[in-house]
PDB file of C-alpha atoms in Angstrom:
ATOM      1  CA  UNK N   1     119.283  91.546  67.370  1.00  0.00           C
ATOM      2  CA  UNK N   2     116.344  91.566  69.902  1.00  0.00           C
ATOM      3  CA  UNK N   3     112.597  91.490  69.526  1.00  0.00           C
ATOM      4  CA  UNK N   4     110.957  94.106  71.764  1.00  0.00           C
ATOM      5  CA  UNK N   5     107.757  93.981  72.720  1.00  0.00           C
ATOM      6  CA  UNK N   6     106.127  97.001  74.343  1.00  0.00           C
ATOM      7  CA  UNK N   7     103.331  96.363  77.111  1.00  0.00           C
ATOM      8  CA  UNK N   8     102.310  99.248  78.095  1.00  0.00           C
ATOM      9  CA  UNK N   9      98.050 100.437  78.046  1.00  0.00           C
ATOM     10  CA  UNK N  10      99.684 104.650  78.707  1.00  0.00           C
ATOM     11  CA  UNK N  11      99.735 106.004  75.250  1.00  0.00           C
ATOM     12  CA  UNK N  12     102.690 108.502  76.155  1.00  0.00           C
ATOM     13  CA  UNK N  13     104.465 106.230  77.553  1.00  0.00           C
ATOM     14  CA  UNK N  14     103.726 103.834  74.779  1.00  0.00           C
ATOM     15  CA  UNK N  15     105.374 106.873  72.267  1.00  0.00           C
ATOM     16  CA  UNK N  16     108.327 107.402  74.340  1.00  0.00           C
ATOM     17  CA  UNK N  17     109.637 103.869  74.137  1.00  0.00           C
ATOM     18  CA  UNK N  18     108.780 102.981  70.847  1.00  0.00           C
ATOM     19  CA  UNK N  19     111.020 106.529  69.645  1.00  0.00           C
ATOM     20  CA  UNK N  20     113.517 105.331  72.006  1.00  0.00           C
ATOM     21  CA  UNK N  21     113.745 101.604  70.716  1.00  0.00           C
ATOM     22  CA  UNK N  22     113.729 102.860  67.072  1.00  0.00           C
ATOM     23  CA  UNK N  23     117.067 104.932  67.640  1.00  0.00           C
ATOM     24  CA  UNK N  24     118.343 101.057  66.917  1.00  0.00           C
ATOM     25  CA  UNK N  25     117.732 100.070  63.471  1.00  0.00           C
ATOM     26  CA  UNK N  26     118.313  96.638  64.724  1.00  0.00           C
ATOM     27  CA  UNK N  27     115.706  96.382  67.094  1.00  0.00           C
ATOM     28  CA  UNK N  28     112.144  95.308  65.878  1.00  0.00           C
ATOM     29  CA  UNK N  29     109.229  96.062  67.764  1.00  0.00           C
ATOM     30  CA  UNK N  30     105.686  94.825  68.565  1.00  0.00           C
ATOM     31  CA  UNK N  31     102.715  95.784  70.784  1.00  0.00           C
ATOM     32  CA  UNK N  32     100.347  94.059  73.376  1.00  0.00           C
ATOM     33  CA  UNK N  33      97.738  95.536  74.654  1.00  0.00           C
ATOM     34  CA  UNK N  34      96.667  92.412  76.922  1.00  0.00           C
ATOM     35  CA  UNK N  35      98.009  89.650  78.363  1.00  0.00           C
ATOM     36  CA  UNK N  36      96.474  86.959  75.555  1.00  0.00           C
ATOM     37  CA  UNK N  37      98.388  89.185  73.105  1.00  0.00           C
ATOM     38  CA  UNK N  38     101.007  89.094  75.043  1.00  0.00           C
ATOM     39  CA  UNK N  39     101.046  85.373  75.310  1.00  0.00           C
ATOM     40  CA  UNK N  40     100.304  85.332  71.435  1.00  0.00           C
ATOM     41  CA  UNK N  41     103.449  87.605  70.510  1.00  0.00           C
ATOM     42  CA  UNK N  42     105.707  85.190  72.890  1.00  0.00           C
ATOM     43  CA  UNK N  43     104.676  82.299  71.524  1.00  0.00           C
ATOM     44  CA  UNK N  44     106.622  83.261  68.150  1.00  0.00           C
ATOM     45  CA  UNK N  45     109.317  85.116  69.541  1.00  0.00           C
ATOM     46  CA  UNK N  46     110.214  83.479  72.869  1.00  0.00           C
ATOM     47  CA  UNK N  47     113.463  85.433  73.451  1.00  0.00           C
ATOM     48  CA  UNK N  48     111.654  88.715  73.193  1.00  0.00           C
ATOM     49  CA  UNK N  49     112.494  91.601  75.795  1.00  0.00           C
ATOM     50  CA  UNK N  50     108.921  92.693  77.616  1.00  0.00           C
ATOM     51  CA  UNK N  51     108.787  96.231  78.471  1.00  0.00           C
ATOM     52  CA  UNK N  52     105.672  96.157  81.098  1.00  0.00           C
ATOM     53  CA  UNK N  53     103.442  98.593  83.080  1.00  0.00           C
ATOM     54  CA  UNK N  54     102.330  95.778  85.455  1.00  0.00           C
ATOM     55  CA  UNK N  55      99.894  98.610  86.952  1.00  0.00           C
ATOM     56  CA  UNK N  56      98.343  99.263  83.696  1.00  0.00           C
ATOM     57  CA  UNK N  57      98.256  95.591  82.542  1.00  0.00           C
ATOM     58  CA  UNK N  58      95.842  92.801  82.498  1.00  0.00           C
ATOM     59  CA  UNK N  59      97.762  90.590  84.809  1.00  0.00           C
ATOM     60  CA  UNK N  60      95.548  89.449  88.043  1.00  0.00           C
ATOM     61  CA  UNK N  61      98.614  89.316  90.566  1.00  0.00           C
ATOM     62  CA  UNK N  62     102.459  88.360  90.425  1.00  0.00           C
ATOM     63  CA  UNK N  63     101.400  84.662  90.304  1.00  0.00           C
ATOM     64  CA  UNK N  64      99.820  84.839  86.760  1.00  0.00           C
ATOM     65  CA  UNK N  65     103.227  87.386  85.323  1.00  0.00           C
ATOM     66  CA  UNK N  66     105.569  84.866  86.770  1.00  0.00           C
ATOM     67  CA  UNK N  67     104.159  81.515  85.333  1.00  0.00           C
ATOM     68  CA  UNK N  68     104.287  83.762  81.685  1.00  0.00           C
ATOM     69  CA  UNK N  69     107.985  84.613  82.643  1.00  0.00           C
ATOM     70  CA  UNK N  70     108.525  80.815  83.541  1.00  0.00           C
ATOM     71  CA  UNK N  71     106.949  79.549  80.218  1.00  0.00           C
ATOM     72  CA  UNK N  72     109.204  81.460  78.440  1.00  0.00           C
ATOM     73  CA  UNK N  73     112.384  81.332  80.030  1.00  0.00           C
ATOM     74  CA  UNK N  74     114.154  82.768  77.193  1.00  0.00           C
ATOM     75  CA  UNK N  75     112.934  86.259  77.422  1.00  0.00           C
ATOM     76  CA  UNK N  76     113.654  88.941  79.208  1.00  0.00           C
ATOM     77  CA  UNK N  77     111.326  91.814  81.245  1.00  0.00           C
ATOM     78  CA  UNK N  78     111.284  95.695  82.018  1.00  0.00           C
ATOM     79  CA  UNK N  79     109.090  96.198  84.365  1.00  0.00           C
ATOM     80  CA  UNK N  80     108.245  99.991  84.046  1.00  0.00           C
ATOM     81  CA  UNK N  81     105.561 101.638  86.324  1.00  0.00           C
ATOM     82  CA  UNK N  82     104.743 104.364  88.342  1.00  0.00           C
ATOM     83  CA  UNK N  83     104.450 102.515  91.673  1.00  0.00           C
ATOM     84  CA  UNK N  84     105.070  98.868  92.868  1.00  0.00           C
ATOM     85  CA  UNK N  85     104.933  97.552  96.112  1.00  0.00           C
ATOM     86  CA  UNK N  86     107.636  96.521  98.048  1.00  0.00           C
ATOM     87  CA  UNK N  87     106.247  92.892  98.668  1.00  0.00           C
ATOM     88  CA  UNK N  88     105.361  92.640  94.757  1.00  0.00           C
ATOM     89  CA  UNK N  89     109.206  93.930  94.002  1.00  0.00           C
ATOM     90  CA  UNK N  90     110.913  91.831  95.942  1.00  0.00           C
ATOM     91  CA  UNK N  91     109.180  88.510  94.942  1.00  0.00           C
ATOM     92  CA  UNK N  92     109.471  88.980  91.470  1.00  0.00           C
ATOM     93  CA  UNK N  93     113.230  89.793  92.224  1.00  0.00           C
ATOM     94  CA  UNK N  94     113.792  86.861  94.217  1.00  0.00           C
ATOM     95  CA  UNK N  95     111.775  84.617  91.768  1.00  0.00           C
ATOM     96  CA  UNK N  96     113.588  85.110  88.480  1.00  0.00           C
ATOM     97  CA  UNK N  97     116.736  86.456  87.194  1.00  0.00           C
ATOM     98  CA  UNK N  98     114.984  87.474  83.957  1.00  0.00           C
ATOM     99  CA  UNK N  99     112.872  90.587  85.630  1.00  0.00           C
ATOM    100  CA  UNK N 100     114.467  93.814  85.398  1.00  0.00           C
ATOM    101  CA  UNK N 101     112.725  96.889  87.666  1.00  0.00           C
ATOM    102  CA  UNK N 102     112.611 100.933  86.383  1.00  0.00           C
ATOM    103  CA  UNK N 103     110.296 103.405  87.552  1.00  0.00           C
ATOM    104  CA  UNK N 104     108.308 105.910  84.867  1.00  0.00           C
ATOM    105  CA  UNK N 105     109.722 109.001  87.548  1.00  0.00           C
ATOM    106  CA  UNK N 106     113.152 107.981  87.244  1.00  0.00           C
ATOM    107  CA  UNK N 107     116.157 109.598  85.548  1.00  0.00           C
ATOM    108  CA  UNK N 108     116.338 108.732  81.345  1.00  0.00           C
ATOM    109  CA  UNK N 109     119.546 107.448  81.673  1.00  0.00           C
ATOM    110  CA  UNK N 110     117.985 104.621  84.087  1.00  0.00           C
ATOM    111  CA  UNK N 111     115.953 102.869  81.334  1.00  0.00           C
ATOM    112  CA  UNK N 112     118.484 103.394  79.116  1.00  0.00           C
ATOM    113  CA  UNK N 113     121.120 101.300  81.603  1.00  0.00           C
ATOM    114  CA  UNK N 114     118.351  98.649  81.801  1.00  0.00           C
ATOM    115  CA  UNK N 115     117.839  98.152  77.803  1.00  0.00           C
ATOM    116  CA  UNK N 116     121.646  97.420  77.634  1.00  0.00           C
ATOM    117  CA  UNK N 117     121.526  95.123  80.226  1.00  0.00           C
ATOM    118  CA  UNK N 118     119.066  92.973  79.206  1.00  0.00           C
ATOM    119  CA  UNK N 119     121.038  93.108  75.437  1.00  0.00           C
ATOM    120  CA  UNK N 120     123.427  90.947  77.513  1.00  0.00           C
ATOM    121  CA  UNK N 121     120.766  88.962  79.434  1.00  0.00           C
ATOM    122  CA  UNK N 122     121.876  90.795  82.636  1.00  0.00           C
ATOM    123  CA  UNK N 123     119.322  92.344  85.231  1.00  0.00           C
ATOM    124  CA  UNK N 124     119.208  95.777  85.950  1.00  0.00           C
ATOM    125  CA  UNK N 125     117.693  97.123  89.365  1.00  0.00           C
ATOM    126  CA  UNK N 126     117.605 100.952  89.402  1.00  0.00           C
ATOM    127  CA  UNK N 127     118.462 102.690  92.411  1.00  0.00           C
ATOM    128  CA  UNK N 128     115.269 103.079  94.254  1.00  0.00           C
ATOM    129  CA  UNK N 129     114.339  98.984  92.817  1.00  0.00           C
ATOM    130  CA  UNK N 130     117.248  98.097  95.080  1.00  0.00           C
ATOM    131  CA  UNK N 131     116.723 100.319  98.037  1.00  0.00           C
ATOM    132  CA  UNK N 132     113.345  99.031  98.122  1.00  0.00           C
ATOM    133  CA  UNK N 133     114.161  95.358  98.256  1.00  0.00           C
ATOM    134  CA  UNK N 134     116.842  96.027 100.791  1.00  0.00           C
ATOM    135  CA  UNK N 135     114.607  97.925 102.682  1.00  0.00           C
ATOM    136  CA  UNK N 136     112.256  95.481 103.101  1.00  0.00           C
ATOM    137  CA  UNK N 137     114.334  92.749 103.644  1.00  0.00           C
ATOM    138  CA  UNK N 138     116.119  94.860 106.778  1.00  0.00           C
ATOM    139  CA  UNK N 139     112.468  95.156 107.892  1.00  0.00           C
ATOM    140  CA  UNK N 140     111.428  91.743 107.974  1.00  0.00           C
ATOM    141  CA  UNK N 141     114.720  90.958 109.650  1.00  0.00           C
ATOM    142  CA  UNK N 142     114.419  93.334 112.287  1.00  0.00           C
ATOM    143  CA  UNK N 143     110.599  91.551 112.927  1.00  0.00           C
ATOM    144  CA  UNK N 144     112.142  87.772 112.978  1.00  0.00           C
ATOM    145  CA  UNK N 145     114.871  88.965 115.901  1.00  0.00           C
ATOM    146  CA  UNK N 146     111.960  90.454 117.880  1.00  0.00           C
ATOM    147  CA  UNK N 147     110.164  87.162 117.836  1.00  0.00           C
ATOM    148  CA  UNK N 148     110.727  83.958 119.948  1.00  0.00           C
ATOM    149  CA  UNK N 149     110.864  80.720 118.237  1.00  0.00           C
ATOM    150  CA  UNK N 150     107.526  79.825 119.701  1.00  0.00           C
ATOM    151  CA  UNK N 151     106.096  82.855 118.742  1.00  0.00           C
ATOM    152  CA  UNK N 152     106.685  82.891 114.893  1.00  0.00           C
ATOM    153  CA  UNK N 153     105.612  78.825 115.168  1.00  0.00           C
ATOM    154  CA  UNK N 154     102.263  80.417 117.018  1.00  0.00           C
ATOM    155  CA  UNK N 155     102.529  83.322 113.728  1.00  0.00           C
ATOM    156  CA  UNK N 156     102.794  80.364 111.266  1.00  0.00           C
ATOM    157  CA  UNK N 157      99.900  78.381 112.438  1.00  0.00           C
ATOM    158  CA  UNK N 158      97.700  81.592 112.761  1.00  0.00           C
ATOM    159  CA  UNK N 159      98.934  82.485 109.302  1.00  0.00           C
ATOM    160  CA  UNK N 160      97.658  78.695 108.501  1.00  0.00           C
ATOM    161  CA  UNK N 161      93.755  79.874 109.644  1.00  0.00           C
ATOM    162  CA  UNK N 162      94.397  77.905 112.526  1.00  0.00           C
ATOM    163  CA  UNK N 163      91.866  79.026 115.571  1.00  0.00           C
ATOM    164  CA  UNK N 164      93.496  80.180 119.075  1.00  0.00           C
ATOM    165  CA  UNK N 165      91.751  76.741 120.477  1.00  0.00           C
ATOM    166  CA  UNK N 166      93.453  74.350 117.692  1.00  0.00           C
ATOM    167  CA  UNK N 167      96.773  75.824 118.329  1.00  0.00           C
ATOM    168  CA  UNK N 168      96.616  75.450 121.990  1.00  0.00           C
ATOM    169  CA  UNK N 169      95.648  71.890 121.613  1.00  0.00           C
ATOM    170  CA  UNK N 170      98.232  71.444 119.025  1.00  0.00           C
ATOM    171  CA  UNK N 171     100.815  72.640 121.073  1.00  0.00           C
ATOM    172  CA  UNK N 172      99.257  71.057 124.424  1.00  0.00           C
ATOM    173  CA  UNK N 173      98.649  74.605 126.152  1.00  0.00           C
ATOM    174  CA  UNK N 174      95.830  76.766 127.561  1.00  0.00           C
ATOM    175  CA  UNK N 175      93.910  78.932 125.126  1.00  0.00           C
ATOM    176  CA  UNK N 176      94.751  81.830 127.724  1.00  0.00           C
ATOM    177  CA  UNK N 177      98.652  80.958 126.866  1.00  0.00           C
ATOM    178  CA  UNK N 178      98.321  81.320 123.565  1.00  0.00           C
ATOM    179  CA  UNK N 179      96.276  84.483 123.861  1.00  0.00           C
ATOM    180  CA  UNK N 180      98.656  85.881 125.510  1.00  0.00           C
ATOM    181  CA  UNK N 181     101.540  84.646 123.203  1.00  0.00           C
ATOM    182  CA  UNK N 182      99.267  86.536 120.466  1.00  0.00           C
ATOM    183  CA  UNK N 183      98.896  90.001 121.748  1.00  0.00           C
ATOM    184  CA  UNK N 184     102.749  89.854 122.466  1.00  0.00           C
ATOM    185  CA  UNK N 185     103.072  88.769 118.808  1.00  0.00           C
ATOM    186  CA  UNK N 186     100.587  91.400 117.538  1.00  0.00           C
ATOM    187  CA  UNK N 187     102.331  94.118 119.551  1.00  0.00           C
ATOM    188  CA  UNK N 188     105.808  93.262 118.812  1.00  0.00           C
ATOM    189  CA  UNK N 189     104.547  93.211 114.867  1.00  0.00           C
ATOM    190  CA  UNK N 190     102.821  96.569 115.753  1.00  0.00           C
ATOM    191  CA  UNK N 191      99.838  94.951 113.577  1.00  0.00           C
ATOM    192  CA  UNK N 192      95.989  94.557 114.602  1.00  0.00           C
ATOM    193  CA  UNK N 193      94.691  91.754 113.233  1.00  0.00           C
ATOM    194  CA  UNK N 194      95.458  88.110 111.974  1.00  0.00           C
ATOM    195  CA  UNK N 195      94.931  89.676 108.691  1.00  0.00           C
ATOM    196  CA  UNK N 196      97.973  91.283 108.963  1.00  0.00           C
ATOM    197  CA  UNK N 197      99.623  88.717 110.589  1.00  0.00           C
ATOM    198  CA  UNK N 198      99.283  86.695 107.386  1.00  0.00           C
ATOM    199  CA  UNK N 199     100.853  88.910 105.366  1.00  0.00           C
ATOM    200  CA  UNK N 200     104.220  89.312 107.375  1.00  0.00           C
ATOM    201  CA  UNK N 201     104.215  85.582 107.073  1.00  0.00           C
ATOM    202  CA  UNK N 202     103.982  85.851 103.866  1.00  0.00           C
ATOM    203  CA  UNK N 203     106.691  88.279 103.496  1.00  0.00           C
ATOM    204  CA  UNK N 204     108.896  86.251 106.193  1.00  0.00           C
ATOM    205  CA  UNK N 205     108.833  82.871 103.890  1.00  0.00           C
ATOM    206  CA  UNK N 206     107.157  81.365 106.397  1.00  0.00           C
ATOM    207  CA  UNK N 207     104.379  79.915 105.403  1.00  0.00           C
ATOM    208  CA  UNK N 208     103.850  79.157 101.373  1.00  0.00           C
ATOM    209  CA  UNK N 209     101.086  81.117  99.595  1.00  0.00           C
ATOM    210  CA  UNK N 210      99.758  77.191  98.333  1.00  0.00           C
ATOM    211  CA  UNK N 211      99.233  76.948 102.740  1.00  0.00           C
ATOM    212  CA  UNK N 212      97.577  80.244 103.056  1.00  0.00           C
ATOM    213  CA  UNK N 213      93.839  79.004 103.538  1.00  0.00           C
ATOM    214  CA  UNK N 214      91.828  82.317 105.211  1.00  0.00           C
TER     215      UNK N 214
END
């Protein structure tokens, strides 16, 4: 028997999986309606299975939903929503085996597929979940062949808030050599600003968000 605990702020949706859930007599459900309650109804049933609307949720990025999922190793998550990011979907993904990904436009039968998986403490990506992270993946290989090896070190350091002139000296060149080495970078990324430069470092694993200082 699992404990299932329904996090989820959209009424309707709210309905539909508690109906669902109760076609098991087995199954015993609870509610949260933030993430202290959340924390509250894990505390005393630590192998729960979390059926979450992120979107809809209290949570203040991935950071704060994976250090709950990492307290309580034991239980298990749904992560039902609308819309999620690529970036957000694949770190989660990568991060822990316990997060499961469904989408509230998807097919029943999807959901359904996910709450037997996670019966058996198995993940269960649905199909556009795993396109997504492959997707993404592809993309950010595509970007690392395209670059040189100086210029994702130049990427890294700019992605460290690292000025043009401290990266020159650092790497004992001319500020007009590492300009240059940046518009190439910037054009081959087909981004704008360093902004955005952070962010495919980010999603490249090169730098560690603990680095990322601007």
């Amino acid at each position: 028997m699992r404990n299932y605990i329904i996090a989820d702020n959209q009424e309707l949706t709210r309905f539909a999986l508690e109906n669902l859930l109760k076609q098991h007599e087995e199954n015993v459900l609870f509610k949260a309606y933030d993430k202290a309650g959340l924390v509250d109804l894990l505390r005393e049933h630590e192998n729960a299975v979390v059926l979450l609307d992120y979107t809809l949720f209290d949570f203040a990025d991935e950071d704060q939903l994976l250090i709950v999922a990492e307290r309580f190793n034991l239980s298990d998550w749904i992560l039902i929503s609308d819309d999620l990011t690529p970036q957000f979907i694949r770190r989660v993904v990568y991060s822990s085996h316990q997060f499961s990904v469904v989408f509230k436009d998807g097919p029943l039968s999807e959901l359904r597929e996910a709450l037997n998986a996670v019966s058996h403490h198995t993940r269960y990506l649905s199909q556009r979940a795993l396109e997504t992270v492959i997707t993404q993946q592809q993309e950010e290989d595509k970007a690392d062949s395209i670059l040189t090896q100086t210029e994702t070190e130049i990427v890294k350091a700019i992605a460290q808030g690292k000025t043009t002139k401290e990266i020159a000296a650092e790497r004992f060149s001319s500020v007009h050599t590492i300009t240059t080495h940046r518009k190439n970078i910037f054009r081959k990324l087909g981004i704008n600003t360093a902004h955005e430069a952070v962010k495919y470092a980010l999603r490249a694993g090169l730098i560690d968000p603990s680095e990322f200082y601007i």
